[in-house]
CSV table of C-alpha atoms in Angstrom, one decimal:
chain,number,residue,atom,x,y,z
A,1,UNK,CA,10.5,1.5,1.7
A,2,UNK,CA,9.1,4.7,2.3
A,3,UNK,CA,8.8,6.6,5.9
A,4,UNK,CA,6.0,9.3,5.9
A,5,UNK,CA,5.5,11.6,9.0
A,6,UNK,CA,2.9,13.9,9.4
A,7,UNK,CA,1.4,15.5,12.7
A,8,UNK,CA,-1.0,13.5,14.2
A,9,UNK,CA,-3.7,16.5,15.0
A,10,UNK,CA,-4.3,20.3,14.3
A,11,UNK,CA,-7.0,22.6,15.6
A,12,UNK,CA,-8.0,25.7,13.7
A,13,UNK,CA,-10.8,28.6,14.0
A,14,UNK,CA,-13.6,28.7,11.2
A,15,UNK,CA,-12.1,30.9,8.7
A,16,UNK,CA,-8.4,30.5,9.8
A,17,UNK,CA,-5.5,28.8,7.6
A,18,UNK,CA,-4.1,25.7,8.3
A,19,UNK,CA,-0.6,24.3,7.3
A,20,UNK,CA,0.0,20.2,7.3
A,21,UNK,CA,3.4,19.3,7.1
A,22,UNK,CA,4.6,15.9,5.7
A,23,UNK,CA,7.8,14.5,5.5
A,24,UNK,CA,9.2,11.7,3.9
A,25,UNK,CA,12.3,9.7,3.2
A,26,UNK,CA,11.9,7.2,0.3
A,27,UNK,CA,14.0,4.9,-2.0
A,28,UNK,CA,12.6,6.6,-4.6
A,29,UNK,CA,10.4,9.5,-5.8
A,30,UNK,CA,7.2,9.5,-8.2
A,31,UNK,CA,4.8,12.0,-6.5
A,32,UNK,CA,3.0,13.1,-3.6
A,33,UNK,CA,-0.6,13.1,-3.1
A,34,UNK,CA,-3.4,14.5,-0.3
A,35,UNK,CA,-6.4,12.7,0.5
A,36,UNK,CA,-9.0,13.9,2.5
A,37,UNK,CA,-11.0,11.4,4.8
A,38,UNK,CA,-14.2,12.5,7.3
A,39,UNK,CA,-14.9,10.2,10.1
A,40,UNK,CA,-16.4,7.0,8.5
A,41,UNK,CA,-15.7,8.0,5.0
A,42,UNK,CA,-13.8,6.8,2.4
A,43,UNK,CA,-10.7,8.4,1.5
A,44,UNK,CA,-11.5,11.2,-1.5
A,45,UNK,CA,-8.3,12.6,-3.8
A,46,UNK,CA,-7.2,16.6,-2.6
A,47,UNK,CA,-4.2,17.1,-4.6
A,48,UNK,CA,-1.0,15.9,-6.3
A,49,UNK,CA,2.6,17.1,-6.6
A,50,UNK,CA,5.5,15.9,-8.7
A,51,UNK,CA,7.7,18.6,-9.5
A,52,UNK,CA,8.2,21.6,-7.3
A,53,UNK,CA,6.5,23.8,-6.7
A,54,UNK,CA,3.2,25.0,-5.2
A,55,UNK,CA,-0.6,23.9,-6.4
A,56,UNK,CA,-3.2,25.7,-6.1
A,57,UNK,CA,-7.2,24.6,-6.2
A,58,UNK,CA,-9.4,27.1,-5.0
A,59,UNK,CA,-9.6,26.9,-1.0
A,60,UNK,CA,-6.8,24.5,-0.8
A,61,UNK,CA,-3.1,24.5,-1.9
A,62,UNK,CA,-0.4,21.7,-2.2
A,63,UNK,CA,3.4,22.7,-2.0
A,64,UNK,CA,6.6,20.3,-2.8
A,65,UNK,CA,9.9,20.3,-2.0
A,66,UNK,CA,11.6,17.2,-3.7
A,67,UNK,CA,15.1,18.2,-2.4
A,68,UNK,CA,13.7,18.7,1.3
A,69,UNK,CA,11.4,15.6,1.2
A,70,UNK,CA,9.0,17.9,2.5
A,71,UNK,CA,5.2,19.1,1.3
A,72,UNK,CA,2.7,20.8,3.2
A,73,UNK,CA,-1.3,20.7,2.4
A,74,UNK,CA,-2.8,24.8,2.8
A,75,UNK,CA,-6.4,25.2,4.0
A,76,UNK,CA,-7.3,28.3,3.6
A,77,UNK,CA,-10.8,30.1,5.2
A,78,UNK,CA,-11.5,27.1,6.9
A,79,UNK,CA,-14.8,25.7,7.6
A,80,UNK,CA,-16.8,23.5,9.6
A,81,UNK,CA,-17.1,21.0,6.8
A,82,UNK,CA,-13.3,21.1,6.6
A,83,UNK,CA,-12.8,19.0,9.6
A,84,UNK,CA,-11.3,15.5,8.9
A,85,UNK,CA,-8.2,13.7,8.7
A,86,UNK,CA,-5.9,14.5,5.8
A,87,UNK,CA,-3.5,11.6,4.7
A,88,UNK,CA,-0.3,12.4,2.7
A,89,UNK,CA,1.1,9.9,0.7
A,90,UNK,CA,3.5,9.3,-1.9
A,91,UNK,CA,4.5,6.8,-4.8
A,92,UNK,CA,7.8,5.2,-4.9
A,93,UNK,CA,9.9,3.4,-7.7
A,94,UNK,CA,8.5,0.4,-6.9
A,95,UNK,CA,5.1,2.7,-8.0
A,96,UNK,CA,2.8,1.9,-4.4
A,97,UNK,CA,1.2,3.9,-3.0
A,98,UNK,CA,2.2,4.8,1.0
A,99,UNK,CA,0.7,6.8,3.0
A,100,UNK,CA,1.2,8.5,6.4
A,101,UNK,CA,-1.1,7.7,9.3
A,102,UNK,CA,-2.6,10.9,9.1
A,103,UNK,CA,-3.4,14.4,10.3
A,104,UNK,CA,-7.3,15.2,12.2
A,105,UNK,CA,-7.7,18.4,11.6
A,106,UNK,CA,-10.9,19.8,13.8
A,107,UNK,CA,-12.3,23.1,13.1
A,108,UNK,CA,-14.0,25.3,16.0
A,109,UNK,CA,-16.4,28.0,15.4
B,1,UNK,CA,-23.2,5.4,-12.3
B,2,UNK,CA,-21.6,3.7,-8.8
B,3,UNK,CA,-18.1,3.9,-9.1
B,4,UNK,CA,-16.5,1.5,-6.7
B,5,UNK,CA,-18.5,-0.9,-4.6
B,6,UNK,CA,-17.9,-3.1,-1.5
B,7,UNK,CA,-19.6,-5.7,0.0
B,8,UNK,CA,-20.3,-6.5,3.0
B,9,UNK,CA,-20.4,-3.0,4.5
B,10,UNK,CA,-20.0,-4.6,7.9
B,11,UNK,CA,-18.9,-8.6,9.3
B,12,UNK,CA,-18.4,-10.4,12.3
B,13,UNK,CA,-16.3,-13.3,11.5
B,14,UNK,CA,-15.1,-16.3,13.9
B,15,UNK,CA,-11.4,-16.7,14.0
B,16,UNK,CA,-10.6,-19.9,12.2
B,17,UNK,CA,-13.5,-18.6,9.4
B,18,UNK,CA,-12.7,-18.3,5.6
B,19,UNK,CA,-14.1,-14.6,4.0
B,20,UNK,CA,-14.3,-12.9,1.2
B,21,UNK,CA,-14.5,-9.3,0.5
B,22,UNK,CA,-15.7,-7.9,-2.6
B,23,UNK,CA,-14.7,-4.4,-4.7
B,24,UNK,CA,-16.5,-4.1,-8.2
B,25,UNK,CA,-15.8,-0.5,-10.3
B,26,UNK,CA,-17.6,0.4,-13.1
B,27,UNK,CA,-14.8,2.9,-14.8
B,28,UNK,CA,-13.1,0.2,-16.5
B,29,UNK,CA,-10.3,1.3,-14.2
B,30,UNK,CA,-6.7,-0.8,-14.5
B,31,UNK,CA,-5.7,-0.9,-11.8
B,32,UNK,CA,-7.2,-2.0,-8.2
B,33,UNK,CA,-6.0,-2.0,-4.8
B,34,UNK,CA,-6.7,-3.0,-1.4
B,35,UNK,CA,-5.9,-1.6,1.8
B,36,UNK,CA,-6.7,-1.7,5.8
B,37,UNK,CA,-7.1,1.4,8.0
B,38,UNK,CA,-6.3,0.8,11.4
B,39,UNK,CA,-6.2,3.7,14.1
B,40,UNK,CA,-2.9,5.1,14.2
B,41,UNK,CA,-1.0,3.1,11.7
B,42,UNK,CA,-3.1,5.0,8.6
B,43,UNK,CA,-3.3,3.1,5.4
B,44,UNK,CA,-1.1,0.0,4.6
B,45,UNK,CA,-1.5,-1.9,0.9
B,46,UNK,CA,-2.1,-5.7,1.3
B,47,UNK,CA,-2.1,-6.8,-2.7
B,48,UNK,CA,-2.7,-4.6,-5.7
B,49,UNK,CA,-3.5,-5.4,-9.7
B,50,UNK,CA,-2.1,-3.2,-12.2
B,51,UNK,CA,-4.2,-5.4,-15.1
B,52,UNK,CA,-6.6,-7.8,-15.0
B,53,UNK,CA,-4.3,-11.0,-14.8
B,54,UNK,CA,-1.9,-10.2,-12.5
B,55,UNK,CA,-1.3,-9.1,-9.1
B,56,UNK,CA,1.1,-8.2,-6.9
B,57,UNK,CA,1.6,-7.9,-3.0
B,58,UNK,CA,1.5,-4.9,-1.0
B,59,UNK,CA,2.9,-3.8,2.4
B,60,UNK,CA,1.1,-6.5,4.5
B,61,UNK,CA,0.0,-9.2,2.1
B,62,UNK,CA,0.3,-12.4,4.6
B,63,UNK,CA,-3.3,-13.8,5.3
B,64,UNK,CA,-4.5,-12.9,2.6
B,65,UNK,CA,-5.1,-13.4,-1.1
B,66,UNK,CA,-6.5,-11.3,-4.2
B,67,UNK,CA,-7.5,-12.7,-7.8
B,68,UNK,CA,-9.0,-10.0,-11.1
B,69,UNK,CA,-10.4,-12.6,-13.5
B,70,UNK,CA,-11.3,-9.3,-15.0
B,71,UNK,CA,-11.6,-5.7,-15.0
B,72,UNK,CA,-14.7,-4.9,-13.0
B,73,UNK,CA,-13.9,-7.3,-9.6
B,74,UNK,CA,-10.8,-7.8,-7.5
B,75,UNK,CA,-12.2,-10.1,-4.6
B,76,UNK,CA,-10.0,-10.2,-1.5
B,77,UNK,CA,-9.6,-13.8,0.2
B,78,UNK,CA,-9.2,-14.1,4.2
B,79,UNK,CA,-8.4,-18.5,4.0
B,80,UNK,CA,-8.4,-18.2,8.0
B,81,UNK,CA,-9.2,-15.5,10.0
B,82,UNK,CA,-7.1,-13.9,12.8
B,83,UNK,CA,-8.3,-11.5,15.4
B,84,UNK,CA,-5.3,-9.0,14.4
B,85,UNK,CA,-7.4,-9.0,10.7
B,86,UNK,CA,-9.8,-6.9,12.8
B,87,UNK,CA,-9.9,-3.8,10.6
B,88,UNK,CA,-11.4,-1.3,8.0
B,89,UNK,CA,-10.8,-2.7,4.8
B,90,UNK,CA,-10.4,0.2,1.5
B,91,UNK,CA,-10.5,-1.0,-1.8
B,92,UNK,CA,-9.7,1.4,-4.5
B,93,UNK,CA,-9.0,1.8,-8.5
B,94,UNK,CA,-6.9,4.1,-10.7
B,95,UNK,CA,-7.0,4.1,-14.5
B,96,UNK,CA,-2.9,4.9,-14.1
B,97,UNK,CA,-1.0,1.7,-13.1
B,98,UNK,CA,1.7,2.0,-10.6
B,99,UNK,CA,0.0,4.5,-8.0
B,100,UNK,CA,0.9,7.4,-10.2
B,101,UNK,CA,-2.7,8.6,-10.6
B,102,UNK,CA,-5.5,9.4,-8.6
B,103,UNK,CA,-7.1,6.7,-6.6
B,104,UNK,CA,-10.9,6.3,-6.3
B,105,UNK,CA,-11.9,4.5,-3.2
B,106,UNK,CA,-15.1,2.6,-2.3
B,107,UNK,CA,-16.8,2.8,1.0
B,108,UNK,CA,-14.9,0.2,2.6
B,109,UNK,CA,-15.4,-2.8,4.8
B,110,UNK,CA,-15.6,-2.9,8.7
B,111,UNK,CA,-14.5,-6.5,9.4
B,112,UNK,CA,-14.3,-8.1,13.1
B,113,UNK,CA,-12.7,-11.0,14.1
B,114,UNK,CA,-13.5,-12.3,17.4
C-alpha cells in the first residue's frame, strides 16, 4: 500500500511562492501526480512526475525525488484564484491511483 | 462536448435504501474510476475498470458494486445504504489503464445517508 503525507494547510500573500511537500512510502513506484481541487470542485490534473527531476508549466512547477520519496508542487506569483486544495498522489505497481488527503492552500491579498 | 457526467448532483437516501450513481464520458476513455472524498481522509478508490468488461476493486470497495457493460457508463451500486456511505462521490476516466495517465473527473455526487 501506499502512505502519502502532505501538510494539511499553507497560507501565502498574492504574488508570493508557495512550496507543497509530499512524501510517500510505497510498495512500488509508477509516478506522481498534482491535482488541484477549489472548494466544491471537482479534482482538475496540475502536473506529473516519473523520473527525476523538476517540471516546469508556466506559473507552477513539479519536482521529484524517487530516491527521497519526496516531491514538492511550486506556485509561483500567487493569486487569488490560486486558493484551493492541492492533492498529491501517486501510482503504485499494482497501477491505483492514491492520493494524500490534501493541502488548502489560502491566498491573502 | 461534456466530458464526464454524474447523476444525481445531490441525494438524500434512507439507510436500508438501494442507490445507484451514474458516470457517463464521452472520450471513449478506457479506463473509469470511482472514488469518495471525505474531509480529512482525501480521496480513497472504491472499484475501478481498466476495459469495458472487467473491474476491479479499489481501496474501500465493501458496500458497494460497479459494472461497464460498455465504454461510455460505469454505474456504481449502493445494495443497502449505511450512514458511514455519507460522502462526496468522484467518478473519473483516463484513456491510460492502470492510473498511469491523467485522470478527468466529473462533478461528483454529494450523497447522504440518514
Amino acid at each position: 500500500g501506499q502512505n502519502i503525507d502532505q501538510p494539511t494547510e499553507m497560507t501565502a500573500t498574492e504574488g508570493a511562492i508557495v512550496q507543497i511537500n509530499c512524501t510517500y512510502q510505497t510498495s512500488g513506484f509508477n509516478g506522481l501526480f498534482w491535482y488541484q481541487q477549489h472548494a466544491g470542485e471537482a479534482p482538475t490534473f496540475l502536473s506529473y512526475n516519473v523520473l527525476d527531476g523538476l517540471e516546469e508549466k508556466g506559473r507552477f512547477s513539479s519536482f521529484l525525488s524517487r530516491s527521497k520519496g519526496y516531491s514538492y508542487l511550486l506556485l509561483k506569483e500567487l493569486q487569488m484564484k490560486d486558493s484551493a486544495s492541492y492533492l498529491c498522489a501517486v501510482t503504485s505497481n499494482d497501477y491505483k491511483l492514491s492520493f494524500g488527503a490534501g493541502t488548502t492552500v489560502t491566498v491573502r491579498a | 462536448i461534456a466530458g464526464i457526467t454524474q447523476a444525481p448532483t445531490s441525494q438524500i437516501l434512507a439507510a436500508g435504501r438501494r442507490m445507484t450513481l451514474r458516470c457517463t464520458q464521452d472520450m471513449r476513455h478506457n479506463a473509469m474510476y470511482w472514488y469518495r472524498q471525505d474531509l480529512g481522509l482525501g480521496l480513497r478508490l472504491i472499484h475501478y475498470s481498466n476495459t469495458a468488461g472487467t473491474t476491479g476493486k479499489g481501496e474501500v470497495p465493501d458496500g458497494y458494486s460497479v459494472s461497464r457493460a460498455n465504454t461510455d457508463d460505469f454505474p456504481l451500486t449502493l445494495a443497502s445504504a449505511v450512514p458511514s456511505q455519507t460522502s462526496v462521490y468522484f467518478c473519473a476516466s483516463s484513456d491510460s489503464a492502470g492510473g498511469a495517465g491523467e485522470q478527468f473527473f466529473g462533478p461528483g455526487t454529494r450523497l447522504t445517508v440518514l
